[in-house]
Coordinates of C-alpha atoms and ligand atoms in Angstrom, one line a residue:
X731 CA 8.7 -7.9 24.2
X732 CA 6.8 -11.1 25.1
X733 CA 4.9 -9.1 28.1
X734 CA 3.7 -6.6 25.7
X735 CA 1.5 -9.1 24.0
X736 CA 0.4 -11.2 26.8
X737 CA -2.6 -10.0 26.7
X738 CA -3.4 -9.8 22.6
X739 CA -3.2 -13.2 22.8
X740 CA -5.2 -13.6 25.0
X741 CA -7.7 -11.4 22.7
X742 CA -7.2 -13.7 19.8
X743 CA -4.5 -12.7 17.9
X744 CA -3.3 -16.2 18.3
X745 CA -6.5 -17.7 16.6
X746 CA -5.9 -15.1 14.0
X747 CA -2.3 -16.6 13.5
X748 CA -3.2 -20.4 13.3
X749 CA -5.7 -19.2 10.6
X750 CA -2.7 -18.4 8.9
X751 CA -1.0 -21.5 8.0
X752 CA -1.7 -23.1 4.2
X753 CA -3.1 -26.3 4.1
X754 CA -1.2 -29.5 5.3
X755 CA 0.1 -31.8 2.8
X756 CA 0.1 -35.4 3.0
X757 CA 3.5 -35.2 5.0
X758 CA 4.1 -32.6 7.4
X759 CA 7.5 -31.8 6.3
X760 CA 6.5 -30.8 2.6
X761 CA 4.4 -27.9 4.4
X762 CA 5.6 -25.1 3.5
X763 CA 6.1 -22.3 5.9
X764 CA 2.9 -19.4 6.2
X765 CA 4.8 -16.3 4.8
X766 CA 3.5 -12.9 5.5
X767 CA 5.7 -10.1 3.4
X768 CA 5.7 -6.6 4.6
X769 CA 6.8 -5.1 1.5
X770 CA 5.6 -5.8 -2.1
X771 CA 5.5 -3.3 -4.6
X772 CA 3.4 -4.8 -7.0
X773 CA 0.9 -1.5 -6.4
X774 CA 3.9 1.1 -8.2
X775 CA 4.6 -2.0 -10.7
X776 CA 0.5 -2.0 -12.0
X777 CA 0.0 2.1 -11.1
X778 CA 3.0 3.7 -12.6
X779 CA 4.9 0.7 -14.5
X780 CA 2.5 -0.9 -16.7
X781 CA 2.6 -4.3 -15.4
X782 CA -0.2 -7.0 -15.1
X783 CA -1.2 -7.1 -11.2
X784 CA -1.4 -10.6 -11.7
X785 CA 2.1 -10.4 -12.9
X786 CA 4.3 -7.6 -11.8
X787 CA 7.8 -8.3 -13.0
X788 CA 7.6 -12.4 -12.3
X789 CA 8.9 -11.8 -8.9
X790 CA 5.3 -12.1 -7.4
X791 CA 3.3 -13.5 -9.8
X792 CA -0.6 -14.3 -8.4
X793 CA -0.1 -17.8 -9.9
X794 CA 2.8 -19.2 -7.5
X795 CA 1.6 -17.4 -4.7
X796 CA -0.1 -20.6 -2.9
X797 CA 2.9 -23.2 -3.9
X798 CA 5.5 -20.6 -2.6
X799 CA 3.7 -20.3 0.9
X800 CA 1.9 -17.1 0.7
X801 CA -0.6 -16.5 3.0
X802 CA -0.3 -12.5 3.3
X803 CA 1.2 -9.1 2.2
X804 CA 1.1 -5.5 2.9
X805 CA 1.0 -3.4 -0.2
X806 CA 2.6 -0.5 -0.5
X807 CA 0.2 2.9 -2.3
X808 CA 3.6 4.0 -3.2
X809 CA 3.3 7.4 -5.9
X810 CA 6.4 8.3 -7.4
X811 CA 7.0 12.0 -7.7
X812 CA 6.6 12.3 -11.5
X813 CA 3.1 11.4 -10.7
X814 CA 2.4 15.0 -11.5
X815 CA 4.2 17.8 -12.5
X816 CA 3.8 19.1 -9.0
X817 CA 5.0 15.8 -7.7
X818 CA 2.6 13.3 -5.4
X819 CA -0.4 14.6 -4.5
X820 CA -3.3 13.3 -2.4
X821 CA -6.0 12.7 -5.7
X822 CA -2.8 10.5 -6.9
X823 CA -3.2 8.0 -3.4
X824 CA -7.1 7.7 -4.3
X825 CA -6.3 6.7 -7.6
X826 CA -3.7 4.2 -6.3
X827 CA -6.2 2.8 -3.6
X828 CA -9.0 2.6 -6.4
X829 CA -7.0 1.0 -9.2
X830 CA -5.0 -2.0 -6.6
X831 CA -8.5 -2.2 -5.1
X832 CA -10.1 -2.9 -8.6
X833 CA -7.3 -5.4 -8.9
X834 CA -7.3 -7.2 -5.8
X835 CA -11.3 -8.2 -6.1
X836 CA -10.1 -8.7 -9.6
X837 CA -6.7 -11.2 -9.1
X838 CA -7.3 -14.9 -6.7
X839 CA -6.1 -15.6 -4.5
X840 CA -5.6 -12.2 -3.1
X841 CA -8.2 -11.2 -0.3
X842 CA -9.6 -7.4 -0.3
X843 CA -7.4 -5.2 2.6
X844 CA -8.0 -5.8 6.4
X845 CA -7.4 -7.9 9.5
X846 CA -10.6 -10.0 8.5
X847 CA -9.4 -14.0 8.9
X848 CA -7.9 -15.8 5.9
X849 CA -9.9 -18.8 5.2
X850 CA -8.1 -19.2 2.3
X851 CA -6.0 -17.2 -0.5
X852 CA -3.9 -14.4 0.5
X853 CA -4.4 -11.5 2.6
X854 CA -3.7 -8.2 2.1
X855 CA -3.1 -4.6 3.9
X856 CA -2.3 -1.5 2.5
X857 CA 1.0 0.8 3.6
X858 CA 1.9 4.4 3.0
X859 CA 5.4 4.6 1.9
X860 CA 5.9 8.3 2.0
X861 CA 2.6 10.3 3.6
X862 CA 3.5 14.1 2.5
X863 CA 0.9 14.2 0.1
X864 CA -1.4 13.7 3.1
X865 CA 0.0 17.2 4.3
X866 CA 0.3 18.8 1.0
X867 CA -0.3 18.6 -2.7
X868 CA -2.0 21.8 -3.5
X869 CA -5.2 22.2 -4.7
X870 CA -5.6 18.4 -2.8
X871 CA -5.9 20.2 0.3
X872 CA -8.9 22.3 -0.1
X873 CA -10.6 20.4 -2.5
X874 CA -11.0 17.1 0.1
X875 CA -11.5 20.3 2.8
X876 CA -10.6 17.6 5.9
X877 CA -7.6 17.4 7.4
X878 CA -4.7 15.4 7.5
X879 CA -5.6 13.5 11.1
X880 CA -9.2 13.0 9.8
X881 CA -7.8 11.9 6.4
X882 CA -5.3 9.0 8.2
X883 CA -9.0 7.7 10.1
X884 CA -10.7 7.3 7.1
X885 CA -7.4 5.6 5.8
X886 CA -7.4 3.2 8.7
X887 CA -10.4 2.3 7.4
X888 CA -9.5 1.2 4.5
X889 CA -7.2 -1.7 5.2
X890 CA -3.8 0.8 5.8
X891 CA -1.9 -0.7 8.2
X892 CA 1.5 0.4 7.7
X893 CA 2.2 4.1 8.3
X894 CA 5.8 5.3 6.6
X895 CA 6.2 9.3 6.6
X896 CA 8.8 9.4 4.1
X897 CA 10.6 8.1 1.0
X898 CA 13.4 8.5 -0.7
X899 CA 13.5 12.7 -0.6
X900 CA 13.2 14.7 2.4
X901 CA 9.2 15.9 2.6
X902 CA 6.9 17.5 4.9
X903 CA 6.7 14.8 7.1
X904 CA 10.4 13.5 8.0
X905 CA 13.6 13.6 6.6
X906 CA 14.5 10.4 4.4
X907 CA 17.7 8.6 5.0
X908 CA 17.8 8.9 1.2
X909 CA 18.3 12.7 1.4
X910 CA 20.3 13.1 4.9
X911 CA 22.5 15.7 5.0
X912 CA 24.1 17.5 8.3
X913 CA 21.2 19.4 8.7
X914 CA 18.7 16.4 9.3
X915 CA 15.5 18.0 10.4
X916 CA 14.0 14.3 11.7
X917 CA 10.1 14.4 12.2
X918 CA 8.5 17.3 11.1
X919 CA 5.7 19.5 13.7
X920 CA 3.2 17.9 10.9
X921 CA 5.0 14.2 11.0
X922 CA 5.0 14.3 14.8
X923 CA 1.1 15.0 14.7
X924 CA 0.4 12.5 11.9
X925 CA 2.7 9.7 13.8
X926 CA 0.9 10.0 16.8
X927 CA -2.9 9.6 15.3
X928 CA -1.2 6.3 13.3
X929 CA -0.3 5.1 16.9
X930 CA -3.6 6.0 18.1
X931 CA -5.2 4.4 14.6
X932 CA -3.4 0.8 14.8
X933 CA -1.0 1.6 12.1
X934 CA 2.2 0.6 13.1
X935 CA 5.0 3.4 11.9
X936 CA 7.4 2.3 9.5
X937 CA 11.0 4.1 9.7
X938 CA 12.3 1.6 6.9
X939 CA 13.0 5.1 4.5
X940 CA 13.4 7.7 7.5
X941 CA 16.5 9.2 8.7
X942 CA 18.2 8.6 11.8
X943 CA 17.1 11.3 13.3
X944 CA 13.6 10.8 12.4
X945 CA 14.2 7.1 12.9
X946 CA 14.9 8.1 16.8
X947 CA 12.0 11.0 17.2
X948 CA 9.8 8.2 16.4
X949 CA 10.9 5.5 18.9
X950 CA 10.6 8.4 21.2
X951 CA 7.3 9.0 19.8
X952 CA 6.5 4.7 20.7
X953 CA 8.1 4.6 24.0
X954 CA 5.3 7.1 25.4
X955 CA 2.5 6.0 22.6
X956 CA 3.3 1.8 23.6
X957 CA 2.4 1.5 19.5
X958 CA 4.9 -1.3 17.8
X959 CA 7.4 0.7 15.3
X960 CA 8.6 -1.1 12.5
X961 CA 11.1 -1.3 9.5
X962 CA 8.7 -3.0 7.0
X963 CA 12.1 -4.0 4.5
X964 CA 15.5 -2.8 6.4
X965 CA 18.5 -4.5 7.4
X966 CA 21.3 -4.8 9.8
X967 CA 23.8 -1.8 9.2
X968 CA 26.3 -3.7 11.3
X969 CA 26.6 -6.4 8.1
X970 CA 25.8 -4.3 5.4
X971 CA 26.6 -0.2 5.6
X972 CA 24.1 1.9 4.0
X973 CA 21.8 4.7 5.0
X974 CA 18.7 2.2 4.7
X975 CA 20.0 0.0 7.1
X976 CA 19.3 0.1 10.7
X977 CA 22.1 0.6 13.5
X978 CA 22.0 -1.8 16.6
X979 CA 20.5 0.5 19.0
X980 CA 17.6 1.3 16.5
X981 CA 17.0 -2.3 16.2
X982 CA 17.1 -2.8 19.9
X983 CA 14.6 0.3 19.6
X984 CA 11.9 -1.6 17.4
X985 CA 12.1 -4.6 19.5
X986 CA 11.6 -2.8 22.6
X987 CA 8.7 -1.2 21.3
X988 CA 7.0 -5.2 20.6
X989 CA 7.4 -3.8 16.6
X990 CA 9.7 -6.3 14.0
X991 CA 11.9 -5.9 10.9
X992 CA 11.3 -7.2 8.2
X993 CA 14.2 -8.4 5.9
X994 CA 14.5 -7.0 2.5
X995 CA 16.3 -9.4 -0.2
X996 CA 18.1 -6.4 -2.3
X997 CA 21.7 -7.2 -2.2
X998 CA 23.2 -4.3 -1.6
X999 CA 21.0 -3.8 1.6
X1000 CA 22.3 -7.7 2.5
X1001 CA 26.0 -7.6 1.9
X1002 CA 28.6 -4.9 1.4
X1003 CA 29.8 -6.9 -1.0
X1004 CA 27.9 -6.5 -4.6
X1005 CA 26.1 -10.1 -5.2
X1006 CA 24.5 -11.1 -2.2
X1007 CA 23.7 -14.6 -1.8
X1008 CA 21.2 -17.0 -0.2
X1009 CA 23.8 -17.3 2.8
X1010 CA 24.2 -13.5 3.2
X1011 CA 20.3 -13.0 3.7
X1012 CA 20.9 -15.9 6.6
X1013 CA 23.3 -14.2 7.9
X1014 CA 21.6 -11.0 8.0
X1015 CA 18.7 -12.9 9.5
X1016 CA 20.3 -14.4 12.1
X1017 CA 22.0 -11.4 13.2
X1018 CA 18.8 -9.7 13.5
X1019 CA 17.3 -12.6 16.0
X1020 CA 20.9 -12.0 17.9
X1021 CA 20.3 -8.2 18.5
X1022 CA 16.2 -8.3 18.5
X1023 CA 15.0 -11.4 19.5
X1024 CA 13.0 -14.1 17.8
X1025 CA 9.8 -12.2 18.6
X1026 CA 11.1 -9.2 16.3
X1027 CA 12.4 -10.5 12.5
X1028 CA 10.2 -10.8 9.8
X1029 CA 10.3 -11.2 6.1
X1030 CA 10.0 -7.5 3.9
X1031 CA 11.5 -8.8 0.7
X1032 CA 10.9 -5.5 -1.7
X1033 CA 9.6 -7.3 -4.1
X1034 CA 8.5 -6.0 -7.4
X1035 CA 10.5 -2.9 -6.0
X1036 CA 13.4 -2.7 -8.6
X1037 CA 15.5 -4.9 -6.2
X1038 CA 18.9 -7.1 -7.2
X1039 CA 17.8 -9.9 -4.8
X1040 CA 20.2 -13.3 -4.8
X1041 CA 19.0 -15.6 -7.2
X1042 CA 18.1 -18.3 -4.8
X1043 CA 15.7 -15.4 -3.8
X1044 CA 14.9 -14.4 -7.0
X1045 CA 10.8 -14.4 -6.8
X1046 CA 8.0 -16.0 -4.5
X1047 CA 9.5 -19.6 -4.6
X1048 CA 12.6 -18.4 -3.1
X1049 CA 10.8 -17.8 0.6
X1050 CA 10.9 -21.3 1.4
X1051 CA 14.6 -21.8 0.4
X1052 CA 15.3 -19.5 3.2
X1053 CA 13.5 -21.4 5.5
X1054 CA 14.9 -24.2 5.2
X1055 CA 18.1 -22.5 5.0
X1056 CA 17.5 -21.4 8.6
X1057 CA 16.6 -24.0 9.9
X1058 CA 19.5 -26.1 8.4
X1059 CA 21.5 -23.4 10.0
X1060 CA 20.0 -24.0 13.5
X1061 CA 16.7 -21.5 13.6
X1062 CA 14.2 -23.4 15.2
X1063 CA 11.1 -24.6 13.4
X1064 CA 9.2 -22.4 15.4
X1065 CA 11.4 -19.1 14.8
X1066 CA 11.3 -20.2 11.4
X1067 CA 6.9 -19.5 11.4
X1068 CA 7.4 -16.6 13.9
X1069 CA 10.0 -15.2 11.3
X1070 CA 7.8 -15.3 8.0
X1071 CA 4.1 -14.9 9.6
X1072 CA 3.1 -14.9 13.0
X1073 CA 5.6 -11.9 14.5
X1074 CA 4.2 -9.6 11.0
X1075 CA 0.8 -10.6 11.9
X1076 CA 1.3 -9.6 16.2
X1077 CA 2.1 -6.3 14.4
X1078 CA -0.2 -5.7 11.4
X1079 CA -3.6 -7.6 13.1
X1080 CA -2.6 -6.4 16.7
X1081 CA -5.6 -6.5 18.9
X1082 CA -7.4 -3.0 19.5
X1083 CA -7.4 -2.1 16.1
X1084 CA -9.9 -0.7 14.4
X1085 CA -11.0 -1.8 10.8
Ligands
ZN74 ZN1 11.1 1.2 -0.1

């Protein structure tokens, strides 16, 4: 929705996104193309995998993050539920946040988490990908004594940007289009509450893991709120069937809301066939500007998130393969920038937020 934004622009968000761009080469054409990534799980790699921040699995290493175009990601304080024995729990976020904290001030080029400009290196923001423990976890509750809406302020504070209720299992929150069943309870009294204050916080909500039905209470949710929804690392469902994929009218949902969705590289999420290739994530790509617009795709790889992407796509360098790739195919230049960075920075950096 260009209208929507009219007036961010005309707040700054657009000095924000010429920030963005790396540093011009000699030639203009060996440039490569800003890339913002909504979804890299290099936070469960280093928390709960034993990898090097600086490293993660080799599909984001620190190192190639300037040559492959990096300029931003949103990183993910995903806790798995064998955290503890009682599953995720709120003292298991803070330890998250502290440790990728420690690591980001640790790691160049990665910038500490807000919508702060660039000037250089890589910037970061911070995503829930499954809240519940905001809700629950036991002893968590009483022991921090405040509650959840006061908790997600104090979060918005901290550089999270990215608001998803639910993961893989069904929790307190929503129900997870990993766990559907006839019986889909969508947004729970708690979730409803909780998606509302991210509105009112400037996080935008991310139904990438939520069910349909919890995928639709929050558009609901958006249309009366006017907050962007997103799918930080979803595709199209019409190219590739499976429960994390998104249905057309969901995706003409997000883009009517101003949100985006950001393209995840895993293969079965690309292609229903098994081994996805470079030209099935163009494909998917260019079916998402068909249905939402150029103002709504953006990149959410999943890196560093046990993905099968194709091997063109196979770590950082791969981003501007698919660029060019798209524009070879037709994408304009300037889709092409709007695709990896500006549209995930209208979103993420959107102006009223509070940091
Ligand atoms: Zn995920």
């Amino acid at each position: 929705m260009i209208r929507r934004f009219a007036g961010a622009c005309a707040l700054g968000v657009s000095a924000f996104v010429l920030a963005e761009l790396p540093a011009r080469g000699a030639d203009t054409t060996e440039r490569p193309v800003g890339v913002v990534d909504l979804h890299v799980d290099l936070s469960y790699q280093y928390n709960y995998q034993g990898r090097a921040f600086a490293e993660g699995t080799g599909q984001v290493r620190a190192a190639d993050l300037e040559r492959a175009g990096v300029v931003g990601v949103v990183l993910p304080l995903y806790v798995p539920r064998r955290a503890s024995p009682v599953g995720a729990r709120l003292e298991d976020f803070e330890s998250s946040y502290a440790k990728v904290y420690g690591a980001l001030a640790a790691t160049s080029p990665y910038r500490l988490p807000g919508c702060i400009p660039r000037n250089g290196g890589v910037r970061t923001w911070l995503a829930f990908e499954g809240a519940g423990p905001l809700v629950a976890g036991g002893r968590s509750i009483e022991a921090t004594g405040a509650p959840p809406k006061e908790r997600l302020i104090a979060w918005a504070a901290r550089g999270v940007r990215v608001f998803g209720p639910v993961h893989t299992f069904d929790n307190e929150l929503a129900s997870s289009s990993g766990d559907s069943k006839p019986t889909d309870m969508g947004l729970s009294e708690r979730g409803r509450e909780l998606v509302r204050e991210a509105n009112r916080r400037g996080m935008a909500v991310d139904v990438s893991h939520a069910s349909d039905r919890a995928t639709r209470e929050i558009l609901a949710i958006a249309a009366e709120t006017g907050a962007p929804v997103v799918a930080t690392h979803s595709n199209a469902r019409a190219l590739a069937e499976h429960p994390r994929n998104l249905a057309d009218a969901e995706l003409r949902g997000i883009a009517k809301s101003g949100g985006v969705v950001g393209v995840n590289f895993h293969s079965a999420f690309l292609t229903r066939r098994g081994n996805a290739t470079l030209a099935d994530a163009v494909r998917q790509v260019k079916y998402l500007l068909q249905i939402m617009g150029s103002e709504h795709v953006a990149i959410g790889s999943d890196f560093e998130g046990d993905i099968r992407p194709p091997p063109e796509l196979g770590d950082v360098t791969g981003y501007q393969r698919l660029a060019r790739e798209l524009e070879k195919s037709g994408v304009p230049k300037s889709t092409v920038e709007a695709i990896f960075s500006t549209n995930a920075l209208r979103v993420l950096c959107r102006a009223g937020v509070r940091d």
